[in-house]
Structures are given as structure tokens and as C-alpha cells.
Amino acid sequence: MKPVSFFNATLLSLSFVFLSACGGGSDTPPLGTVTGVVTLDDKPLADAEVTFQPEKGRPSLGKTDSEGNYTLVYTASDNGALIGPHKVLITTAVEAFSDESGGGNDREARPEILPPKYNAQTTLTAQVKPGANTIDFPLKSKE
């Protein structure tokens, strides 16, 4: 069986997030809001994907802005993450995308600049508590 790339796993997770938002029910489990800053070698890390994967259940996703700030999204209408322990993946890699419709939405590939211990072989974890959580990730390019 072919391994699933991190990008494809994230895309699949996003699909579940948006599809679940279409249900319209109030089946959302208790969430804690999660914000924070991701830095690389003490500098803000822009355009990184942040994924919190709980032991069971749907992941929450966020993207860093130019200052490294992120906010996790659980569904299209709910910010936050499931309460409890999470494995955290942070990636800067982007796969190329060709917009065959001619809409000009092509995207060039961008290689991963972070060590595997932050994504493919992550050692990052976080504990989400009820209420507001600020969880920063001061990453290092070499250790």
C-alpha cells in the first residue's frame, strides 16, 4: 500500500472538516480554543500548516500568518480543538497544483524546510484544556 503524504492527509482532513460543517446539528464535542505563535530559530514562521491530531477524533488545523500566529479550526463554523492530548504536526511543504480550468490558481511546489521531527516523524505534543489555550512552538532548524 502506498504511504499517504502529509499534504494528502491534511487535504483529506480538511475535507472532513468542511463536510462535517454541512450537517447543521449541534454534535460538536467540547472544544478548547487554541492560538499561538510558531517560530523557527527565534523568527516568525509564516505560511506553515499546524495540525493537532487527537488520540481519537477529528484533527484541528491552522495556518500561520506573516508573524507566525495561528488559530486552530475544528469545523468551518467552530474554532478550537478537542480537549485532551494531541500529536502536533507542523509543515511548510506545499505540493504543486495546476489549475486546469485556466483560472490562474496554479501553485508551485515548496519543499519542507523543517526537520522531520516536527512533521513526518513528529515529536511535538500538546494538551488542550477547556477554555482558551495559548500554545507556542519555538522550533529549531538544527539540534
Short mmCIF file of N, CA, C and O in Angstrom, two decimals:
data_model
loop_
_atom_site.label_atom_id
_atom_site.label_comp_id
_atom_site.label_asym_id
_atom_site.label_seq_id
_atom_site.Cartn_x
_atom_site.Cartn_y
_atom_site.Cartn_z
N MET A 1 0.84 -1.18 0.00
CA MET A 1 0.00 0.00 0.00
C MET A 1 0.88 1.24 0.00
O MET A 1 1.86 1.32 0.74
N LYS A 2 0.58 2.20 -0.81
CA LYS A 2 1.36 3.42 -0.94
C LYS A 2 1.12 4.32 0.27
O LYS A 2 -0.03 4.54 0.65
N PRO A 3 2.21 4.87 0.90
CA PRO A 3 2.00 5.74 2.05
C PRO A 3 1.33 7.05 1.63
O PRO A 3 1.51 7.54 0.53
N VAL A 4 0.54 7.60 2.53
CA VAL A 4 -0.16 8.85 2.27
C VAL A 4 0.77 10.01 2.63
O VAL A 4 1.34 10.03 3.71
N SER A 5 0.94 10.96 1.73
CA SER A 5 1.79 12.10 2.02
C SER A 5 1.12 12.98 3.05
O SER A 5 -0.10 12.95 3.23
N PHE A 6 1.92 13.78 3.77
CA PHE A 6 1.36 14.68 4.78
C PHE A 6 0.38 15.64 4.14
O PHE A 6 -0.68 15.92 4.68
N PHE A 7 0.70 16.13 2.94
CA PHE A 7 -0.20 17.06 2.25
C PHE A 7 -1.54 16.39 1.97
O PHE A 7 -2.59 16.97 2.21
N ASN A 8 -1.51 15.17 1.45
CA ASN A 8 -2.75 14.47 1.15
C ASN A 8 -3.55 14.19 2.41
O ASN A 8 -4.77 14.29 2.41
N ALA A 9 -2.87 13.84 3.49
CA ALA A 9 -3.57 13.61 4.76
C ALA A 9 -4.22 14.89 5.26
O ALA A 9 -5.35 14.89 5.74
N THR A 10 -3.51 16.02 5.12
CA THR A 10 -4.07 17.30 5.53
C THR A 10 -5.27 17.67 4.66
O THR A 10 -6.30 18.10 5.17
N LEU A 11 -5.15 17.45 3.36
CA LEU A 11 -6.25 17.75 2.45
C LEU A 11 -7.47 16.90 2.78
O LEU A 11 -8.59 17.40 2.82
N LEU A 12 -7.23 15.63 3.07
CA LEU A 12 -8.32 14.75 3.46
C LEU A 12 -8.96 15.22 4.76
O LEU A 12 -10.18 15.26 4.89
N SER A 13 -8.14 15.61 5.71
CA SER A 13 -8.67 16.11 6.99
C SER A 13 -9.51 17.36 6.78
O SER A 13 -10.57 17.51 7.38
N LEU A 14 -9.02 18.26 5.93
CA LEU A 14 -9.79 19.48 5.64
C LEU A 14 -11.13 19.14 5.01
O LEU A 14 -12.14 19.77 5.32
N SER A 15 -11.14 18.14 4.14
CA SER A 15 -12.40 17.73 3.51
C SER A 15 -13.40 17.29 4.56
O SER A 15 -14.56 17.65 4.52
N PHE A 16 -12.93 16.50 5.54
CA PHE A 16 -13.81 16.05 6.61
C PHE A 16 -14.31 17.23 7.43
O PHE A 16 -15.46 17.27 7.84
N VAL A 17 -13.43 18.21 7.66
CA VAL A 17 -13.83 19.39 8.44
C VAL A 17 -14.96 20.12 7.74
O VAL A 17 -15.98 20.43 8.35
N PHE A 18 -14.82 20.36 6.46
CA PHE A 18 -15.84 21.12 5.75
C PHE A 18 -17.11 20.31 5.50
O PHE A 18 -18.20 20.85 5.56
N LEU A 19 -16.97 19.01 5.24
CA LEU A 19 -18.16 18.19 5.06
C LEU A 19 -18.96 18.09 6.35
O LEU A 19 -20.18 18.14 6.34
N SER A 20 -18.28 18.01 7.47
CA SER A 20 -19.00 17.88 8.74
C SER A 20 -19.73 19.17 9.08
O SER A 20 -20.74 19.14 9.77
N ALA A 21 -19.23 20.29 8.60
CA ALA A 21 -19.90 21.56 8.88
C ALA A 21 -21.24 21.65 8.17
O ALA A 21 -22.10 22.43 8.55
N CYS A 22 -21.43 20.83 7.16
CA CYS A 22 -22.68 20.86 6.40
C CYS A 22 -23.82 20.14 7.12
O CYS A 22 -24.96 20.26 6.73
N GLY A 23 -23.51 19.38 8.17
CA GLY A 23 -24.51 18.61 8.87
C GLY A 23 -25.54 19.46 9.59
O GLY A 23 -26.68 19.09 9.72
N GLY A 24 -25.13 20.62 10.11
CA GLY A 24 -26.04 21.56 10.71
C GLY A 24 -26.47 21.22 12.12
O GLY A 24 -27.13 22.01 12.76
N GLY A 25 -26.11 20.07 12.66
CA GLY A 25 -26.52 19.71 14.00
C GLY A 25 -25.61 20.33 15.04
O GLY A 25 -24.65 21.02 14.74
N SER A 26 -25.94 20.08 16.30
CA SER A 26 -25.11 20.59 17.38
C SER A 26 -24.33 19.42 17.98
O SER A 26 -24.29 19.25 19.19
N ASP A 27 -23.73 18.61 17.11
CA ASP A 27 -22.99 17.44 17.54
C ASP A 27 -21.53 17.75 17.84
O ASP A 27 -20.74 16.83 18.01
N THR A 28 -21.16 19.02 17.90
CA THR A 28 -19.78 19.39 18.14
C THR A 28 -19.40 19.04 19.57
O THR A 28 -20.07 19.46 20.52
N PRO A 29 -18.35 18.25 19.75
CA PRO A 29 -17.91 17.90 21.10
C PRO A 29 -17.29 19.13 21.80
O PRO A 29 -17.02 20.14 21.14
N PRO A 30 -17.05 19.04 23.09
CA PRO A 30 -16.42 20.17 23.78
C PRO A 30 -15.04 20.47 23.18
O PRO A 30 -14.25 19.56 22.95
N LEU A 31 -14.81 21.74 22.95
CA LEU A 31 -13.55 22.19 22.36
C LEU A 31 -12.87 23.22 23.25
O LEU A 31 -13.54 23.94 23.99
N GLY A 32 -11.58 23.31 23.13
CA GLY A 32 -10.82 24.41 23.71
C GLY A 32 -10.30 25.24 22.56
O GLY A 32 -9.89 24.68 21.54
N THR A 33 -10.36 26.56 22.67
CA THR A 33 -9.79 27.39 21.61
C THR A 33 -8.27 27.34 21.73
O THR A 33 -7.73 27.26 22.84
N VAL A 34 -7.60 27.34 20.59
CA VAL A 34 -6.14 27.23 20.58
C VAL A 34 -5.57 28.26 19.63
O VAL A 34 -5.92 28.30 18.45
N THR A 35 -4.70 29.09 20.17
CA THR A 35 -3.93 30.05 19.38
C THR A 35 -2.48 29.96 19.84
O THR A 35 -2.18 29.40 20.89
N GLY A 36 -1.60 30.52 19.04
CA GLY A 36 -0.20 30.52 19.43
C GLY A 36 0.67 31.11 18.35
O GLY A 36 0.17 31.64 17.34
N VAL A 37 1.96 31.00 18.57
CA VAL A 37 2.95 31.52 17.63
C VAL A 37 3.95 30.41 17.34
O VAL A 37 4.42 29.73 18.25
N VAL A 38 4.27 30.25 16.06
CA VAL A 38 5.30 29.29 15.64
C VAL A 38 6.50 30.11 15.17
O VAL A 38 6.37 31.00 14.31
N THR A 39 7.65 29.81 15.76
CA THR A 39 8.89 30.46 15.34
C THR A 39 9.89 29.39 14.92
O THR A 39 9.83 28.24 15.36
N LEU A 40 10.79 29.79 14.04
CA LEU A 40 11.89 28.93 13.62
C LEU A 40 13.17 29.71 13.86
O LEU A 40 13.36 30.80 13.29
N ASP A 41 14.02 29.19 14.74
CA ASP A 41 15.26 29.86 15.11
C ASP A 41 14.98 31.30 15.58
O ASP A 41 15.64 32.25 15.15
N ASP A 42 13.96 31.45 16.41
CA ASP A 42 13.56 32.71 17.04
C ASP A 42 12.97 33.74 16.08
O ASP A 42 12.83 34.92 16.43
N LYS A 43 12.60 33.31 14.86
CA LYS A 43 11.96 34.21 13.89
C LYS A 43 10.58 33.64 13.55
O LYS A 43 10.42 32.43 13.46
N PRO A 44 9.58 34.51 13.34
CA PRO A 44 8.24 34.02 12.99
C PRO A 44 8.27 33.13 11.75
O PRO A 44 8.97 33.43 10.78
N LEU A 45 7.52 32.04 11.81
CA LEU A 45 7.44 31.11 10.67
C LEU A 45 6.11 31.33 9.96
O LEU A 45 5.06 30.98 10.49
N ALA A 46 6.16 31.95 8.78
CA ALA A 46 4.95 32.26 8.01
C ALA A 46 4.55 31.08 7.13
O ALA A 46 5.39 30.28 6.71
N ASP A 47 3.25 30.99 6.84
CA ASP A 47 2.69 30.02 5.90
C ASP A 47 2.98 28.57 6.25
O ASP A 47 3.16 27.73 5.36
N ALA A 48 3.00 28.26 7.52
CA ALA A 48 3.16 26.87 7.96
C ALA A 48 1.79 26.31 8.31
O ALA A 48 0.93 27.01 8.83
N GLU A 49 1.57 25.04 8.02
CA GLU A 49 0.34 24.34 8.38
C GLU A 49 0.55 23.70 9.75
O GLU A 49 1.53 22.99 9.96
N VAL A 50 -0.39 23.94 10.66
CA VAL A 50 -0.33 23.39 12.01
C VAL A 50 -1.52 22.44 12.17
O VAL A 50 -2.66 22.84 11.95
N THR A 51 -1.24 21.18 12.52
CA THR A 51 -2.29 20.18 12.70
C THR A 51 -2.20 19.60 14.11
O THR A 51 -1.13 19.14 14.52
N PHE A 52 -3.32 19.64 14.83
CA PHE A 52 -3.43 18.97 16.13
C PHE A 52 -4.24 17.71 15.90
O PHE A 52 -5.41 17.79 15.52
N GLN A 53 -3.64 16.55 16.13
CA GLN A 53 -4.30 15.26 15.92
C GLN A 53 -4.54 14.61 17.28
O GLN A 53 -3.60 14.19 17.94
N PRO A 54 -5.82 14.53 17.71
CA PRO A 54 -6.09 13.88 19.00
C PRO A 54 -5.92 12.37 18.89
O PRO A 54 -5.82 11.82 17.79
N GLU A 55 -5.89 11.70 20.05
CA GLU A 55 -5.77 10.24 20.05
C GLU A 55 -6.95 9.61 19.32
O GLU A 55 -6.79 8.63 18.61
N LYS A 56 -8.15 10.17 19.50
CA LYS A 56 -9.34 9.72 18.79
C LYS A 56 -10.10 10.96 18.35
O LYS A 56 -10.24 11.90 19.10
N GLY A 57 -10.61 10.92 17.13
CA GLY A 57 -11.41 12.04 16.65
C GLY A 57 -10.75 12.85 15.56
O GLY A 57 -9.64 12.55 15.12
N ARG A 58 -11.45 13.87 15.17
CA ARG A 58 -11.06 14.73 14.05
C ARG A 58 -9.92 15.67 14.45
O ARG A 58 -9.93 16.24 15.52
N PRO A 59 -8.96 15.88 13.54
CA PRO A 59 -7.90 16.85 13.81
C PRO A 59 -8.41 18.28 13.65
O PRO A 59 -9.46 18.53 13.05
N SER A 60 -7.65 19.20 14.21
CA SER A 60 -7.90 20.63 14.02
C SER A 60 -6.71 21.20 13.27
O SER A 60 -5.58 20.74 13.42
N LEU A 61 -6.99 22.21 12.44
CA LEU A 61 -5.96 22.74 11.55
C LEU A 61 -5.85 24.25 11.66
O LEU A 61 -6.83 24.94 11.94
N GLY A 62 -4.66 24.75 11.38
CA GLY A 62 -4.43 26.19 11.34
C GLY A 62 -3.30 26.50 10.39
O GLY A 62 -2.56 25.60 9.96
N LYS A 63 -3.17 27.76 10.05
CA LYS A 63 -2.09 28.21 9.17
C LYS A 63 -1.50 29.48 9.78
O LYS A 63 -2.24 30.36 10.22
N THR A 64 -0.17 29.55 9.80
CA THR A 64 0.47 30.72 10.39
C THR A 64 0.43 31.91 9.44
O THR A 64 0.51 31.75 8.22
N ASP A 65 0.30 33.09 10.03
CA ASP A 65 0.35 34.33 9.25
C ASP A 65 1.80 34.82 9.17
O ASP A 65 2.73 34.10 9.57
N SER A 66 2.01 36.01 8.68
CA SER A 66 3.36 36.54 8.48
C SER A 66 4.12 36.71 9.79
O SER A 66 5.35 36.77 9.81
N GLU A 67 3.41 36.77 10.92
CA GLU A 67 4.04 36.92 12.24
C GLU A 67 4.15 35.59 12.98
O GLU A 67 4.52 35.55 14.14
N GLY A 68 3.76 34.48 12.30
CA GLY A 68 3.83 33.17 12.91
C GLY A 68 2.62 32.80 13.77
O GLY A 68 2.58 31.74 14.37
N ASN A 69 1.61 33.68 13.83
CA ASN A 69 0.41 33.43 14.62
C ASN A 69 -0.50 32.42 13.92
O ASN A 69 -0.66 32.48 12.71
N TYR A 70 -1.13 31.54 14.72
CA TYR A 70 -2.10 30.60 14.18
C TYR A 70 -3.30 30.52 15.11
O TYR A 70 -3.22 30.81 16.30
N THR A 71 -4.43 30.11 14.55
CA THR A 71 -5.65 29.80 15.28
C THR A 71 -6.18 28.49 14.72
O THR A 71 -6.32 28.36 13.51
N LEU A 72 -6.47 27.53 15.59
CA LEU A 72 -6.96 26.24 15.12
C LEU A 72 -8.44 26.30 14.78
O LEU A 72 -9.23 26.96 15.46
N VAL A 73 -8.81 25.57 13.73
CA VAL A 73 -10.19 25.46 13.27
C VAL A 73 -10.58 23.99 13.35
O VAL A 73 -9.85 23.12 12.86
N TYR A 74 -11.73 23.71 13.96
CA TYR A 74 -12.24 22.35 14.08
C TYR A 74 -13.20 22.03 12.94
O TYR A 74 -13.13 20.98 12.33
N THR A 75 -14.14 22.94 12.67
CA THR A 75 -15.04 22.84 11.52
C THR A 75 -15.10 24.23 10.90
O THR A 75 -14.57 25.19 11.45
N ALA A 76 -15.81 24.35 9.79
CA ALA A 76 -15.92 25.65 9.13
C ALA A 76 -16.56 26.69 10.05
O ALA A 76 -16.33 27.88 9.89
N SER A 77 -17.34 26.24 11.04
CA SER A 77 -18.02 27.19 11.92
C SER A 77 -17.52 27.14 13.36
O SER A 77 -18.00 27.90 14.20
N ASP A 78 -16.56 26.26 13.68
CA ASP A 78 -16.08 26.12 15.05
C ASP A 78 -14.57 26.20 15.12
O ASP A 78 -13.87 25.36 14.53
N ASN A 79 -14.06 27.17 15.87
CA ASN A 79 -12.62 27.24 16.14
C ASN A 79 -12.31 26.36 17.34
O ASN A 79 -13.15 26.17 18.21
N GLY A 80 -11.09 25.84 17.38
CA GLY A 80 -10.64 25.10 18.54
C GLY A 80 -10.19 23.69 18.20
O GLY A 80 -10.03 23.33 17.03
N ALA A 81 -9.99 22.91 19.27
CA ALA A 81 -9.55 21.52 19.15
C ALA A 81 -10.20 20.72 20.27
O ALA A 81 -10.61 21.27 21.30
N LEU A 82 -10.30 19.41 20.05
CA LEU A 82 -10.84 18.53 21.08
C LEU A 82 -10.01 18.66 22.36
O LEU A 82 -8.78 18.83 22.30
N ILE A 83 -10.67 18.58 23.49
CA ILE A 83 -9.98 18.65 24.76
C ILE A 83 -9.22 17.34 24.97
O ILE A 83 -9.74 16.26 24.70
N GLY A 84 -7.96 17.47 25.42
CA GLY A 84 -7.14 16.30 25.67
C GLY A 84 -5.80 16.38 24.97
O GLY A 84 -5.43 17.41 24.40
N PRO A 85 -5.06 15.26 24.97
CA PRO A 85 -3.72 15.24 24.36
C PRO A 85 -3.79 15.15 22.83
O PRO A 85 -4.70 14.55 22.28
N HIS A 86 -2.81 15.78 22.21
CA HIS A 86 -2.72 15.80 20.75
C HIS A 86 -1.28 15.58 20.31
O HIS A 86 -0.34 16.03 20.96
N LYS A 87 -1.14 14.94 19.17
CA LYS A 87 0.13 14.92 18.44
C LYS A 87 0.07 16.15 17.53
O LYS A 87 -0.97 16.42 16.94
N VAL A 88 1.16 16.89 17.43
CA VAL A 88 1.17 18.12 16.64
C VAL A 88 2.14 17.96 15.47
O VAL A 88 3.26 17.50 15.64
N LEU A 89 1.66 18.33 14.28
CA LEU A 89 2.49 18.31 13.08
C LEU A 89 2.54 19.72 12.51
O LEU A 89 1.50 20.38 12.37
N ILE A 90 3.73 20.17 12.17
CA ILE A 90 3.91 21.49 11.57
C ILE A 90 4.73 21.30 10.30
O ILE A 90 5.81 20.69 10.33
N THR A 91 4.21 21.79 9.18
CA THR A 91 4.90 21.62 7.90
C THR A 91 4.86 22.90 7.09
O THR A 91 3.94 23.70 7.20
N THR A 92 5.88 23.07 6.27
CA THR A 92 5.93 24.20 5.35
C THR A 92 5.86 23.72 3.90
O THR A 92 5.80 24.54 2.99
N ALA A 93 5.88 22.41 3.70
CA ALA A 93 5.87 21.86 2.34
C ALA A 93 4.51 22.08 1.68
O ALA A 93 3.47 22.03 2.33
N VAL A 94 4.55 22.35 0.39
CA VAL A 94 3.34 22.52 -0.41
C VAL A 94 3.55 21.78 -1.72
O VAL A 94 4.60 21.92 -2.35
N GLU A 95 2.58 20.96 -2.09
CA GLU A 95 2.66 20.27 -3.37
C GLU A 95 2.18 21.19 -4.48
O GLU A 95 1.32 22.05 -4.26
N ALA A 96 2.72 21.01 -5.66
CA ALA A 96 2.32 21.82 -6.81
C ALA A 96 0.87 21.52 -7.17
O ALA A 96 0.38 20.41 -6.98
N PHE A 97 0.21 22.52 -7.71
CA PHE A 97 -1.18 22.35 -8.15
C PHE A 97 -1.33 23.10 -9.46
O PHE A 97 -0.94 24.26 -9.58
N SER A 98 -1.90 22.43 -10.44
CA SER A 98 -2.14 23.04 -11.73
C SER A 98 -3.64 23.21 -11.92
O SER A 98 -4.38 22.23 -11.93
N ASP A 99 -4.07 24.44 -12.06
CA ASP A 99 -5.49 24.75 -12.25
C ASP A 99 -5.81 24.59 -13.73
O ASP A 99 -5.55 25.46 -14.53
N GLU A 100 -6.39 23.44 -14.06
CA GLU A 100 -6.67 23.13 -15.46
C GLU A 100 -7.84 23.93 -16.02
O GLU A 100 -8.08 23.93 -17.22
N SER A 101 -8.57 24.64 -15.16
CA SER A 101 -9.70 25.43 -15.64
C SER A 101 -9.24 26.75 -16.25
O SER A 101 -10.03 27.47 -16.84
N GLY A 102 -7.96 27.06 -16.07
CA GLY A 102 -7.44 28.33 -16.60
C GLY A 102 -7.74 29.50 -15.69
O GLY A 102 -7.58 30.65 -16.07
N GLY A 103 -8.15 29.23 -14.46
CA GLY A 103 -8.50 30.28 -13.50
C GLY A 103 -7.31 30.98 -12.87
O GLY A 103 -7.48 31.89 -12.08
N GLY A 104 -6.10 30.54 -13.20
CA GLY A 104 -4.91 31.19 -12.67
C GLY A 104 -4.60 30.85 -11.22
O GLY A 104 -3.92 31.59 -10.54
N ASN A 105 -5.12 29.72 -10.75
CA ASN A 105 -4.88 29.33 -9.37
C ASN A 105 -3.76 28.31 -9.25
O ASN A 105 -3.75 27.52 -8.30
N ASP A 106 -2.83 28.31 -10.19
CA ASP A 106 -1.70 27.40 -10.13
C ASP A 106 -0.87 27.69 -8.89
O ASP A 106 -0.81 28.83 -8.42
N ARG A 107 -0.23 26.64 -8.36
CA ARG A 107 0.61 26.82 -7.18
C ARG A 107 1.88 26.00 -7.40
O ARG A 107 1.83 24.84 -7.78
N GLU A 108 3.00 26.63 -7.16
CA GLU A 108 4.28 25.94 -7.28
C GLU A 108 4.56 25.14 -6.03
O GLU A 108 4.13 25.52 -4.93
N ALA A 109 5.30 24.05 -6.17
CA ALA A 109 5.69 23.24 -5.03
C ALA A 109 6.68 24.03 -4.17
O ALA A 109 7.45 24.85 -4.67
N ARG A 110 6.61 23.77 -2.88
CA ARG A 110 7.56 24.38 -1.95
C ARG A 110 8.09 23.25 -1.07
O ARG A 110 7.32 22.51 -0.47
N PRO A 111 9.41 23.10 -1.00
CA PRO A 111 9.98 22.00 -0.22
C PRO A 111 9.84 22.24 1.29
O PRO A 111 9.68 23.38 1.74
N GLU A 112 9.92 21.16 2.04
CA GLU A 112 9.88 21.24 3.50
C GLU A 112 11.18 21.85 4.01
O GLU A 112 12.26 21.43 3.59
N ILE A 113 11.07 22.85 4.88
CA ILE A 113 12.27 23.44 5.46
C ILE A 113 12.45 23.01 6.92
O ILE A 113 13.49 23.29 7.52
N LEU A 114 11.45 22.34 7.48
CA LEU A 114 11.53 21.91 8.87
C LEU A 114 12.05 20.49 8.98
O LEU A 114 11.78 19.65 8.11
N PRO A 115 12.75 20.19 10.06
CA PRO A 115 13.19 18.80 10.28
C PRO A 115 11.99 17.86 10.44
O PRO A 115 10.92 18.28 10.90
N PRO A 116 12.16 16.58 10.08
CA PRO A 116 11.07 15.61 10.18
C PRO A 116 10.48 15.47 11.59
O PRO A 116 9.33 15.08 11.74
N LYS A 117 11.23 15.82 12.62
CA LYS A 117 10.72 15.67 13.99
C LYS A 117 9.57 16.62 14.29
O LYS A 117 8.92 16.50 15.33
N TYR A 118 9.28 17.54 13.35
CA TYR A 118 8.16 18.46 13.51
C TYR A 118 6.97 18.08 12.62
O TYR A 118 5.91 18.68 12.71
N ASN A 119 7.15 17.11 11.71
CA ASN A 119 6.06 16.74 10.80
C ASN A 119 6.01 15.24 10.56
O ASN A 119 5.31 14.54 11.27
N ALA A 120 6.72 14.72 9.58
CA ALA A 120 6.61 13.31 9.21
C ALA A 120 6.94 12.36 10.37
O ALA A 120 6.35 11.29 10.48
N GLN A 121 7.88 12.75 11.25
CA GLN A 121 8.26 11.95 12.40
C GLN A 121 8.10 12.78 13.67
O GLN A 121 8.99 12.82 14.52
N THR A 122 6.96 13.46 13.77
CA THR A 122 6.79 14.45 14.83
C THR A 122 7.01 13.92 16.24
O THR A 122 6.66 12.78 16.56
N THR A 123 7.64 14.75 17.03
CA THR A 123 7.80 14.51 18.47
C THR A 123 7.02 15.56 19.25
O THR A 123 7.07 15.57 20.48
N LEU A 124 6.31 16.44 18.54
CA LEU A 124 5.57 17.52 19.19
C LEU A 124 4.25 17.02 19.75
O LEU A 124 3.55 16.23 19.10
N THR A 125 3.92 17.47 20.94
CA THR A 125 2.64 17.16 21.56
C THR A 125 2.08 18.40 22.22
O THR A 125 2.81 19.37 22.47
N ALA A 126 0.79 18.37 22.50
CA ALA A 126 0.14 19.48 23.20
C ALA A 126 -1.07 18.95 23.95
O ALA A 126 -1.70 17.97 23.52
N GLN A 127 -1.38 19.59 25.05
CA GLN A 127 -2.55 19.25 25.85
C GLN A 127 -3.54 20.41 25.73
O GLN A 127 -3.22 21.54 26.09
N VAL A 128 -4.72 20.14 25.17
CA VAL A 128 -5.75 21.16 25.03
C VAL A 128 -6.69 21.07 26.22
O VAL A 128 -7.22 19.99 26.52
N LYS A 129 -6.89 22.19 26.90
CA LYS A 129 -7.76 22.26 28.07
C LYS A 129 -9.02 23.03 27.71
O LYS A 129 -9.04 23.78 26.72
N PRO A 130 -10.09 22.90 28.49
CA PRO A 130 -11.29 23.70 28.23
C PRO A 130 -10.94 25.20 28.31
O PRO A 130 -10.04 25.60 29.05
N GLY A 131 -11.64 26.01 27.51
CA GLY A 131 -11.38 27.45 27.51
C GLY A 131 -10.30 27.82 26.51
O GLY A 131 -10.07 27.11 25.53
N ALA A 132 -9.64 28.93 26.78
CA ALA A 132 -8.62 29.46 25.87
C ALA A 132 -7.26 28.85 26.17
O ALA A 132 -6.83 28.78 27.33
N ASN A 133 -6.59 28.40 25.12
CA ASN A 133 -5.24 27.83 25.21
C ASN A 133 -4.30 28.62 24.32
O ASN A 133 -4.62 28.84 23.15
N THR A 134 -3.17 29.01 24.85
CA THR A 134 -2.10 29.61 24.04
C THR A 134 -0.96 28.61 24.04
O THR A 134 -0.38 28.32 25.09
N ILE A 135 -0.67 28.06 22.85
CA ILE A 135 0.36 27.04 22.72
C ILE A 135 1.33 27.48 21.63
O ILE A 135 1.00 27.46 20.44
N ASP A 136 2.53 27.89 22.07
CA ASP A 136 3.56 28.35 21.15
C ASP A 136 4.52 27.21 20.82
O ASP A 136 4.70 26.29 21.62
N PHE A 137 5.12 27.29 19.64
CA PHE A 137 6.08 26.29 19.20
C PHE A 137 7.35 26.97 18.74
O PHE A 137 7.45 27.43 17.61
N PRO A 138 8.37 27.03 19.62
CA PRO A 138 9.66 27.60 19.23
C PRO A 138 10.54 26.50 18.61
O PRO A 138 11.19 25.74 19.31
N LEU A 139 10.51 26.41 17.30
CA LEU A 139 11.20 25.35 16.57
C LEU A 139 12.64 25.75 16.26
O LEU A 139 12.95 26.94 16.13
N LYS A 140 13.48 24.75 16.09
CA LYS A 140 14.89 24.97 15.73
C LYS A 140 15.18 24.21 14.44
O LYS A 140 14.76 23.06 14.27
N SER A 141 15.92 24.84 13.52
CA SER A 141 16.23 24.18 12.26
C SER A 141 17.27 23.07 12.45
O SER A 141 17.30 22.11 11.69
N LYS A 142 18.09 23.17 13.49
CA LYS A 142 19.09 22.15 13.78
C LYS A 142 19.20 21.99 15.29
O LYS A 142 19.16 22.95 16.02
N GLU A 143 19.34 20.72 15.68
CA GLU A 143 19.57 20.43 17.11
C GLU A 143 20.42 19.22 17.26
O GLU A 143 20.44 18.33 16.50
#
